[in-house]
């Protein structure tokens, strides 16, 4: 038996496009013809440690399955948030993993994920170099947060941005119906970077100016300035809509949350987010009708409103990762570069994993206005191409048709 | 000048289909050829009291505009929550309104709304009878809550139900990715009736059994029973997903909320909903990973995922209201009856407004299982046809194209 196989896994938080990258890897492997079997490790790197694999060559046998996988939200293979130790401290996991690779004749390992997952790619690459393994280890980027370095933007971001922009427009329609003054706070994901919150600006059109303010983690949040912004806007507009990142902080770096000493009727305590905190600020200090809306996980799993641009790039990155492995590249992440903005075009490339893992990319300050309460045209221009194009979905019984996920099956107990 | 005009207005909370009914009224008026101008009162009945009208015959001149209006969420004409006094106590508003009708040669008035709006239709009808006015007054139903009487289901409900079912399926995909036990609580609108929460069951398919429990306002909520449900389910399933109505109450009729003595870092108090309350219950008593998701206003304004069935029925009801007025019907609400479930078919009719205003329709207890934690097949069968069919939307710049709403315009100050 002289098989040549490969393995793929997914890790971190879900996106609407992460399965498109998985489909891209599977497609790339089929095209290459150099691998006998493509294994999927279940729940990321944990799947290897627990010897839990799927035979993807059998499970996704044809184009129809591949296309369905492409539009399915979250991780077909499941995910994990598992940090490998430094192999210098404890190499037992590494020994086990590379033994598994040897046992299954794995020649290439593709890990689809965000910052933390790229840390795993880095550590596996370092260990592979140490033991002089020739297994190709390639990271395939994804994160709705768009905060990975060395890449123009991350797969998953465009779909989340499209959902946020469309939802913001719909919230604007929903908000402006009453002839009473009101403030609506929309809390959007993004703990350290404001890319997703900035994307709410894409809801603006020739009749809609909402969101009227955008507050980002990149700018220290000033409570008094916020209240002044709102008070001034209410002078000329009945209904003010605010987009705010969950990750806004004050000038001391403390998160703005409505968190302290919160107890309910059962005597429990809770943590609430930036949206609630701003809601209270308006309620207590301005006194108009106010509500907050947390878009929550819907922004990362609403594949029914995925960006076709995002999905096709995620797929292409998966395919390109396989090409790289064939060319002998390892210890790298597949990347994309924007070669032109109008017309929008990208090129696929790769970068050493060392400069990517554990780094994060924020919005450049010069792409945010001086007051720190809105974005500049440069950022709008950057964001705009990423949400273009609608994906073609099939509906059955009134809901979207996605790929049946193994761990969702009724008989699945893990 | 011997004009014959009519007027239409919208009231209450938004839905994804309420503008389809407005489009139906406008279309019906065009087809009838009996009216010169169709006026739209801005912000419901308040528009008449404040003499603020749009000339809809000019603003929606053609089929293209009508089709765009049909898919636009919330109220094109704005809304209000204004309760008219009993005319026997104070008839000044009535005198003013009917003077306005006379001045504008209004022969028919169509009011699109839910329970409260039908109260306005009833009161105007009673006053019209008293002064022997021959102005036809017709209510056109809408409410995502599906709690109007004398109608099989309400326009707006099917679209919200489709959004909830699709979103629940996407949340299931998002939830099942980690190999750790978790509970996800999804809070859905519905203060007094559980129809919307029940619709989450439409997310179930051959691989997805979520939501695993459904708690409705129709059944007294028992904290211990809930915890037992969750504990038992976690024995056979890693990730349990719960759908809960915002309106669940205990056996004393008190709302289940996480509300008491809640203070944040700014010293404010807050009210939180049933979802947060259940989240705390699980956190304190079971101790697994738990999160709550409030679908919030998205369920009522997400026109990008409207039900084609819902939209076409809402439109047909608007057209039928005009027909009724022509036939001399007044003091009524246009209704629909389900004449067959397989294949699904409806007939349009009308019912006296007196039996509808201020009444509410709950889910029959026999459509809920004995334990009160799930729905029965009968309810599934009732719900299923209402979310069928996808609406055709145009996208521009990556977001849906809706009808520019007058009060959303940048230069609009009301």
Coordinates of C-alpha atoms in Angstrom, one line a residue, chain B residues 25-395:
Chain B
X25 CA -55.2 48.6 -2.5
X26 CA -53.5 50.8 -5.0
X27 CA -53.7 48.1 -7.7
X28 CA -57.4 47.5 -6.8
X29 CA -58.2 51.2 -7.1
X30 CA -56.5 51.4 -10.5
X31 CA -58.4 48.3 -11.7
X32 CA -61.7 49.6 -10.5
X33 CA -61.4 52.9 -12.3
X34 CA -64.0 54.5 -10.0
X35 CA -61.6 56.7 -8.0
X36 CA -59.7 59.7 -9.2
X37 CA -57.0 59.9 -6.6
X38 CA -55.8 57.6 -3.9
X39 CA -54.5 59.5 -0.9
X40 CA -52.2 58.0 1.7
X41 CA -52.4 59.4 5.2
X42 CA -49.0 59.6 6.8
X43 CA -48.5 57.9 10.1
X44 CA -51.9 56.2 10.2
X45 CA -54.9 58.0 11.6
X46 CA -52.6 60.7 12.8
X47 CA -52.0 61.7 9.2
X48 CA -55.7 62.7 8.9
X49 CA -55.7 64.5 12.2
X50 CA -52.5 66.4 11.1
X51 CA -53.7 66.8 7.4
X52 CA -50.6 65.0 6.1
X53 CA -51.2 63.1 2.9
X54 CA -49.4 61.7 0.0
X55 CA -50.9 61.4 -3.5
X56 CA -50.3 57.7 -4.1
X57 CA -51.7 57.8 -7.6
X58 CA -48.8 60.1 -8.5
X59 CA -46.1 58.5 -6.3
X60 CA -46.8 54.9 -7.4
X61 CA -47.6 55.5 -11.0
X62 CA -46.7 52.2 -12.6
X63 CA -46.3 48.5 -12.3
X64 CA -42.6 48.8 -11.6
X65 CA -43.2 51.1 -8.6
X66 CA -46.0 48.8 -7.4
X67 CA -43.7 45.7 -7.6
X68 CA -41.0 47.5 -5.7
X69 CA -43.4 48.7 -3.0
X70 CA -44.7 45.1 -2.7
X71 CA -41.3 43.8 -1.5
X72 CA -40.4 46.8 0.7
X73 CA -40.5 46.1 4.5
X74 CA -42.4 48.1 7.1
X75 CA -44.8 51.0 6.4
X76 CA -44.3 53.1 3.3
X77 CA -46.8 55.5 4.8
X78 CA -45.4 55.4 8.3
X79 CA -47.3 54.1 11.3
X80 CA -48.8 55.2 14.6
X81 CA -50.1 53.7 17.8
X82 CA -53.0 56.1 18.4
X83 CA -56.2 55.0 20.1
X84 CA -59.2 57.1 19.2
X85 CA -61.4 58.0 22.2
X86 CA -65.0 56.7 22.4
X87 CA -67.0 59.2 20.3
X88 CA -69.6 59.4 23.0
X89 CA -67.0 60.8 25.3
X90 CA -65.3 63.1 22.8
X91 CA -66.3 63.3 19.2
X92 CA -63.9 66.1 18.1
X93 CA -61.5 63.8 16.4
X94 CA -64.3 62.1 14.5
X95 CA -65.8 65.4 13.4
X96 CA -62.4 66.5 12.1
X97 CA -61.7 63.2 10.4
X98 CA -65.1 63.1 8.6
X99 CA -64.7 66.8 7.6
X100 CA -61.4 65.8 6.0
X101 CA -63.1 62.9 4.2
X102 CA -65.7 65.4 2.9
X103 CA -63.1 68.0 1.9
X104 CA -61.1 65.4 0.0
X105 CA -64.1 63.7 -1.5
X106 CA -63.2 60.4 0.1
X107 CA -65.6 57.6 -0.7
X108 CA -63.7 54.7 0.9
X109 CA -61.1 54.5 3.7
X110 CA -58.8 51.4 4.0
X111 CA -56.9 50.9 7.2
X112 CA -54.1 48.3 7.1
X113 CA -53.2 47.1 10.6
X114 CA -53.5 44.6 13.5
X115 CA -55.7 44.4 16.6
X116 CA -55.4 48.0 17.6
X117 CA -56.0 49.3 14.1
X118 CA -59.1 47.2 13.8
X119 CA -60.3 49.1 17.0
X120 CA -59.9 52.3 14.9
X121 CA -61.9 50.7 12.0
X122 CA -64.7 49.8 14.4
X123 CA -64.8 53.2 16.0
X124 CA -64.8 55.0 12.7
X125 CA -67.5 52.6 11.4
X126 CA -69.7 53.2 14.4
X127 CA -69.4 57.0 14.0
X128 CA -70.1 56.7 10.3
X129 CA -73.3 54.8 11.1
X130 CA -74.3 57.4 13.6
X131 CA -73.9 60.3 11.2
X132 CA -75.3 58.2 8.3
X133 CA -72.1 58.7 6.3
X134 CA -71.9 56.4 3.2
X135 CA -68.1 56.3 3.3
X136 CA -67.0 52.7 3.1
X137 CA -64.6 51.8 5.9
X138 CA -62.6 48.6 5.5
X139 CA -59.9 47.0 7.6
X140 CA -57.1 45.2 5.9
X141 CA -55.4 42.8 8.4
X142 CA -51.7 42.5 9.1
X143 CA -49.7 41.3 12.0
X144 CA -46.7 39.0 12.4
X145 CA -48.3 37.8 15.6
X146 CA -51.1 35.9 13.7
X147 CA -53.5 36.6 16.5
X148 CA -56.4 38.2 14.7
X149 CA -59.8 36.5 14.8
X150 CA -62.0 35.5 11.9
X151 CA -59.1 34.9 9.5
X152 CA -57.2 31.7 8.9
X153 CA -53.9 33.5 9.3
X154 CA -52.7 37.1 9.1
X155 CA -50.6 38.7 6.3
X156 CA -47.1 39.3 7.6
X157 CA -47.1 36.1 9.7
X158 CA -45.9 33.8 6.9
X159 CA -42.9 36.0 6.1
X160 CA -41.8 36.3 9.7
X161 CA -42.4 32.5 10.1
X162 CA -40.2 31.8 7.1
X163 CA -37.4 34.1 8.5
X164 CA -37.6 32.3 11.9
X165 CA -37.6 28.8 10.4
X166 CA -34.6 29.6 8.1
X167 CA -32.7 31.4 10.8
X168 CA -33.4 28.5 13.2
X169 CA -31.9 26.1 10.7
X170 CA -28.8 28.4 10.3
X171 CA -28.5 28.7 14.1
X172 CA -28.5 24.9 14.3
X173 CA -25.7 24.7 11.8
X174 CA -23.8 27.3 13.8
X175 CA -24.4 25.6 17.1
X176 CA -23.4 22.0 16.5
X177 CA -19.8 22.7 15.6
X178 CA -18.1 22.2 19.0
X179 CA -17.7 18.9 20.8
X180 CA -18.7 20.4 24.1
X181 CA -22.2 20.4 25.6
X182 CA -24.2 23.6 25.2
X183 CA -27.6 25.0 25.3
X184 CA -28.8 27.8 22.9
X185 CA -32.0 29.7 23.7
X186 CA -33.6 31.5 20.8
X187 CA -36.2 34.2 21.9
X188 CA -38.9 34.9 19.4
X189 CA -41.6 37.6 19.3
X190 CA -45.1 37.0 20.5
X191 CA -46.4 38.5 23.7
X192 CA -49.7 36.7 24.0
X193 CA -49.7 34.0 21.2
X194 CA -47.0 31.5 20.3
X195 CA -47.6 31.2 16.6
X196 CA -44.2 32.7 15.6
X197 CA -42.3 30.6 18.1
X198 CA -44.1 27.5 16.9
X199 CA -42.9 28.3 13.4
X200 CA -39.3 27.6 14.4
X201 CA -40.4 23.9 14.1
X202 CA -40.4 24.4 10.4
X203 CA -36.6 24.3 10.6
X204 CA -36.7 20.6 11.2
X205 CA -35.7 18.3 8.4
X206 CA -34.2 14.9 7.8
X207 CA -30.9 15.8 9.6
X208 CA -31.9 18.6 11.9
X209 CA -34.2 18.0 15.0
X210 CA -33.7 21.6 16.4
X211 CA -35.5 23.3 18.0
X212 CA -35.5 20.5 20.6
X213 CA -38.0 22.3 22.8
X214 CA -40.6 25.0 22.1
X215 CA -42.1 27.0 25.0
X216 CA -45.2 29.1 24.3
X217 CA -47.3 31.7 26.1
X218 CA -50.3 29.3 25.8
X219 CA -48.8 27.0 28.4
X220 CA -47.7 28.0 31.9
X221 CA -44.0 27.9 32.1
X222 CA -42.6 25.6 34.9
X223 CA -39.0 26.3 35.8
X224 CA -38.3 22.9 37.2
X225 CA -39.9 21.1 34.2
X226 CA -37.8 23.2 31.9
X227 CA -34.6 22.2 33.7
X228 CA -35.7 18.6 33.7
X229 CA -36.3 18.8 29.9
X230 CA -32.9 20.2 29.3
X231 CA -31.0 17.8 31.6
X232 CA -32.7 14.8 30.0
X233 CA -32.0 16.0 26.5
X234 CA -28.3 16.7 27.2
X235 CA -28.0 12.9 28.0
X236 CA -28.4 12.0 24.4
X237 CA -27.5 15.2 22.6
X238 CA -24.5 17.5 22.8
X239 CA -26.2 20.7 21.8
X240 CA -29.7 21.6 22.8
X241 CA -31.6 24.4 21.1
X242 CA -34.7 25.9 22.6
X243 CA -37.2 28.2 21.0
X244 CA -39.1 30.4 23.5
X245 CA -41.7 33.1 23.1
X246 CA -41.0 36.5 24.7
X247 CA -44.4 36.2 26.3
X248 CA -44.0 33.0 28.4
X249 CA -45.6 33.3 31.9
X250 CA -45.6 31.2 35.1
X251 CA -48.7 29.7 36.5
X252 CA -49.6 32.9 38.2
X253 CA -49.5 34.7 34.9
X254 CA -46.3 36.6 35.6
X255 CA -43.9 37.1 32.7
X256 CA -40.6 35.1 32.9
X257 CA -38.1 37.9 32.6
X258 CA -34.6 38.6 33.8
X259 CA -35.6 42.0 35.0
X260 CA -35.3 42.7 38.6
X261 CA -32.8 45.1 40.1
X262 CA -30.6 45.2 37.1
X263 CA -27.9 47.9 37.1
X264 CA -25.0 48.5 34.8
X265 CA -21.7 50.4 35.2
X266 CA -23.5 53.7 34.7
X267 CA -25.9 52.7 37.5
X268 CA -28.9 52.2 35.2
X269 CA -31.6 49.6 35.3
X270 CA -32.7 47.4 32.5
X271 CA -35.4 44.9 31.5
X272 CA -34.3 41.7 29.8
X273 CA -36.5 39.1 28.2
X274 CA -37.4 35.5 28.5
X275 CA -34.4 34.3 26.5
X276 CA -32.0 35.9 29.1
X277 CA -34.1 34.4 31.9
X278 CA -33.8 30.9 30.5
X279 CA -30.1 31.5 29.8
X280 CA -29.5 32.3 33.5
X281 CA -31.6 29.3 34.6
X282 CA -29.4 26.9 32.6
X283 CA -26.2 28.7 33.7
X284 CA -27.0 28.5 37.4
X285 CA -28.6 25.1 37.5
X286 CA -27.0 23.0 34.9
X287 CA -23.7 24.7 34.3
X288 CA -23.1 23.9 30.6
X289 CA -22.1 26.5 28.1
X290 CA -25.2 28.5 27.3
X291 CA -26.1 31.5 25.1
X292 CA -29.3 33.3 24.2
X293 CA -30.2 34.9 20.9
X294 CA -33.0 37.4 20.5
X295 CA -34.1 37.5 16.9
X296 CA -35.5 41.0 17.6
X297 CA -37.0 43.2 14.9
X298 CA -35.2 41.3 12.1
X299 CA -38.1 38.7 12.1
X300 CA -40.6 41.4 11.1
X301 CA -38.5 43.5 8.6
X302 CA -36.4 40.9 6.8
X303 CA -38.1 41.3 3.4
X304 CA -35.2 39.7 1.7
X305 CA -36.6 36.4 3.1
X306 CA -40.3 37.1 2.7
X307 CA -42.7 34.2 1.9
X308 CA -44.1 34.5 -1.6
X309 CA -47.3 32.9 -0.4
X310 CA -47.6 35.6 2.3
X311 CA -46.8 38.4 -0.1
X312 CA -49.3 37.4 -2.7
X313 CA -52.1 36.9 -0.1
X314 CA -51.3 40.3 1.4
X315 CA -51.6 41.9 -2.0
X316 CA -54.8 40.0 -2.9
X317 CA -56.4 41.1 0.4
X318 CA -55.6 44.7 -0.5
X319 CA -57.2 44.3 -3.9
X320 CA -60.2 42.5 -2.4
X321 CA -60.8 45.3 0.1
X322 CA -61.3 47.7 -2.8
X323 CA -63.8 45.3 -4.4
X324 CA -65.7 45.1 -1.2
X325 CA -66.0 48.9 -0.9
X326 CA -67.3 49.0 -4.5
X327 CA -69.9 46.4 -3.5
X328 CA -71.1 48.6 -0.7
X329 CA -69.5 46.7 2.1
X330 CA -68.4 48.7 5.2
X331 CA -67.6 48.2 8.9
X332 CA -65.8 45.1 7.9
X333 CA -62.4 43.5 7.7
X334 CA -61.3 41.6 4.6
X335 CA -60.5 38.0 5.5
X336 CA -59.2 34.8 4.0
X337 CA -60.3 31.2 4.6
X338 CA -58.2 28.1 3.9
X339 CA -60.4 26.1 1.6
X340 CA -57.9 23.3 1.3
X341 CA -54.5 22.4 2.9
X342 CA -53.2 19.9 0.3
X343 CA -53.0 21.4 -2.2
X344 CA -53.1 24.7 -0.2
X345 CA -55.8 27.1 -1.3
X346 CA -57.5 30.2 0.1
X347 CA -60.7 32.2 -0.6
X348 CA -61.1 35.9 0.1
X349 CA -64.1 37.1 2.0
X350 CA -65.0 39.6 4.8
X351 CA -66.3 39.7 8.3
X352 CA -68.0 42.4 10.5
X353 CA -65.4 44.4 12.3
X354 CA -67.2 44.1 15.6
X355 CA -66.2 40.5 16.2
X356 CA -62.5 41.2 15.4
X357 CA -61.4 44.4 17.1
X358 CA -59.9 43.8 20.5
X359 CA -60.1 40.0 20.3
X360 CA -57.0 37.8 20.1
X361 CA -56.4 34.3 18.8
X362 CA -54.1 31.9 20.7
X363 CA -52.8 28.5 19.6
X364 CA -55.4 25.8 20.4
X365 CA -54.1 23.8 23.4
X366 CA -54.7 20.6 21.4
X367 CA -52.1 21.7 18.9
X368 CA -49.5 21.7 21.6
X369 CA -48.1 18.4 23.1
X370 CA -49.2 17.2 26.5
X371 CA -45.9 18.2 28.1
X372 CA -46.3 21.7 26.7
X373 CA -42.8 21.8 25.3
X374 CA -43.4 21.1 21.6
X375 CA -46.0 21.5 18.9
X376 CA -48.2 18.7 17.5
X377 CA -48.3 17.7 13.8
X378 CA -51.6 19.5 13.3
X379 CA -49.9 22.8 14.0
X380 CA -47.0 21.9 11.8
X381 CA -49.5 21.2 9.0
X382 CA -51.2 24.5 9.6
X383 CA -47.9 26.4 9.5
X384 CA -46.2 24.6 6.7
X385 CA -48.0 26.1 3.6
X386 CA -47.6 29.7 4.9
X387 CA -43.8 29.9 4.3
X388 CA -43.7 28.4 0.9
X389 CA -42.2 30.3 -2.1
X390 CA -39.4 32.8 -2.3
X391 CA -39.9 36.4 -3.4
X392 CA -38.0 37.8 -6.3
X393 CA -35.7 40.6 -5.1
X394 CA -33.4 42.9 -7.0
X395 CA -30.1 43.7 -5.5

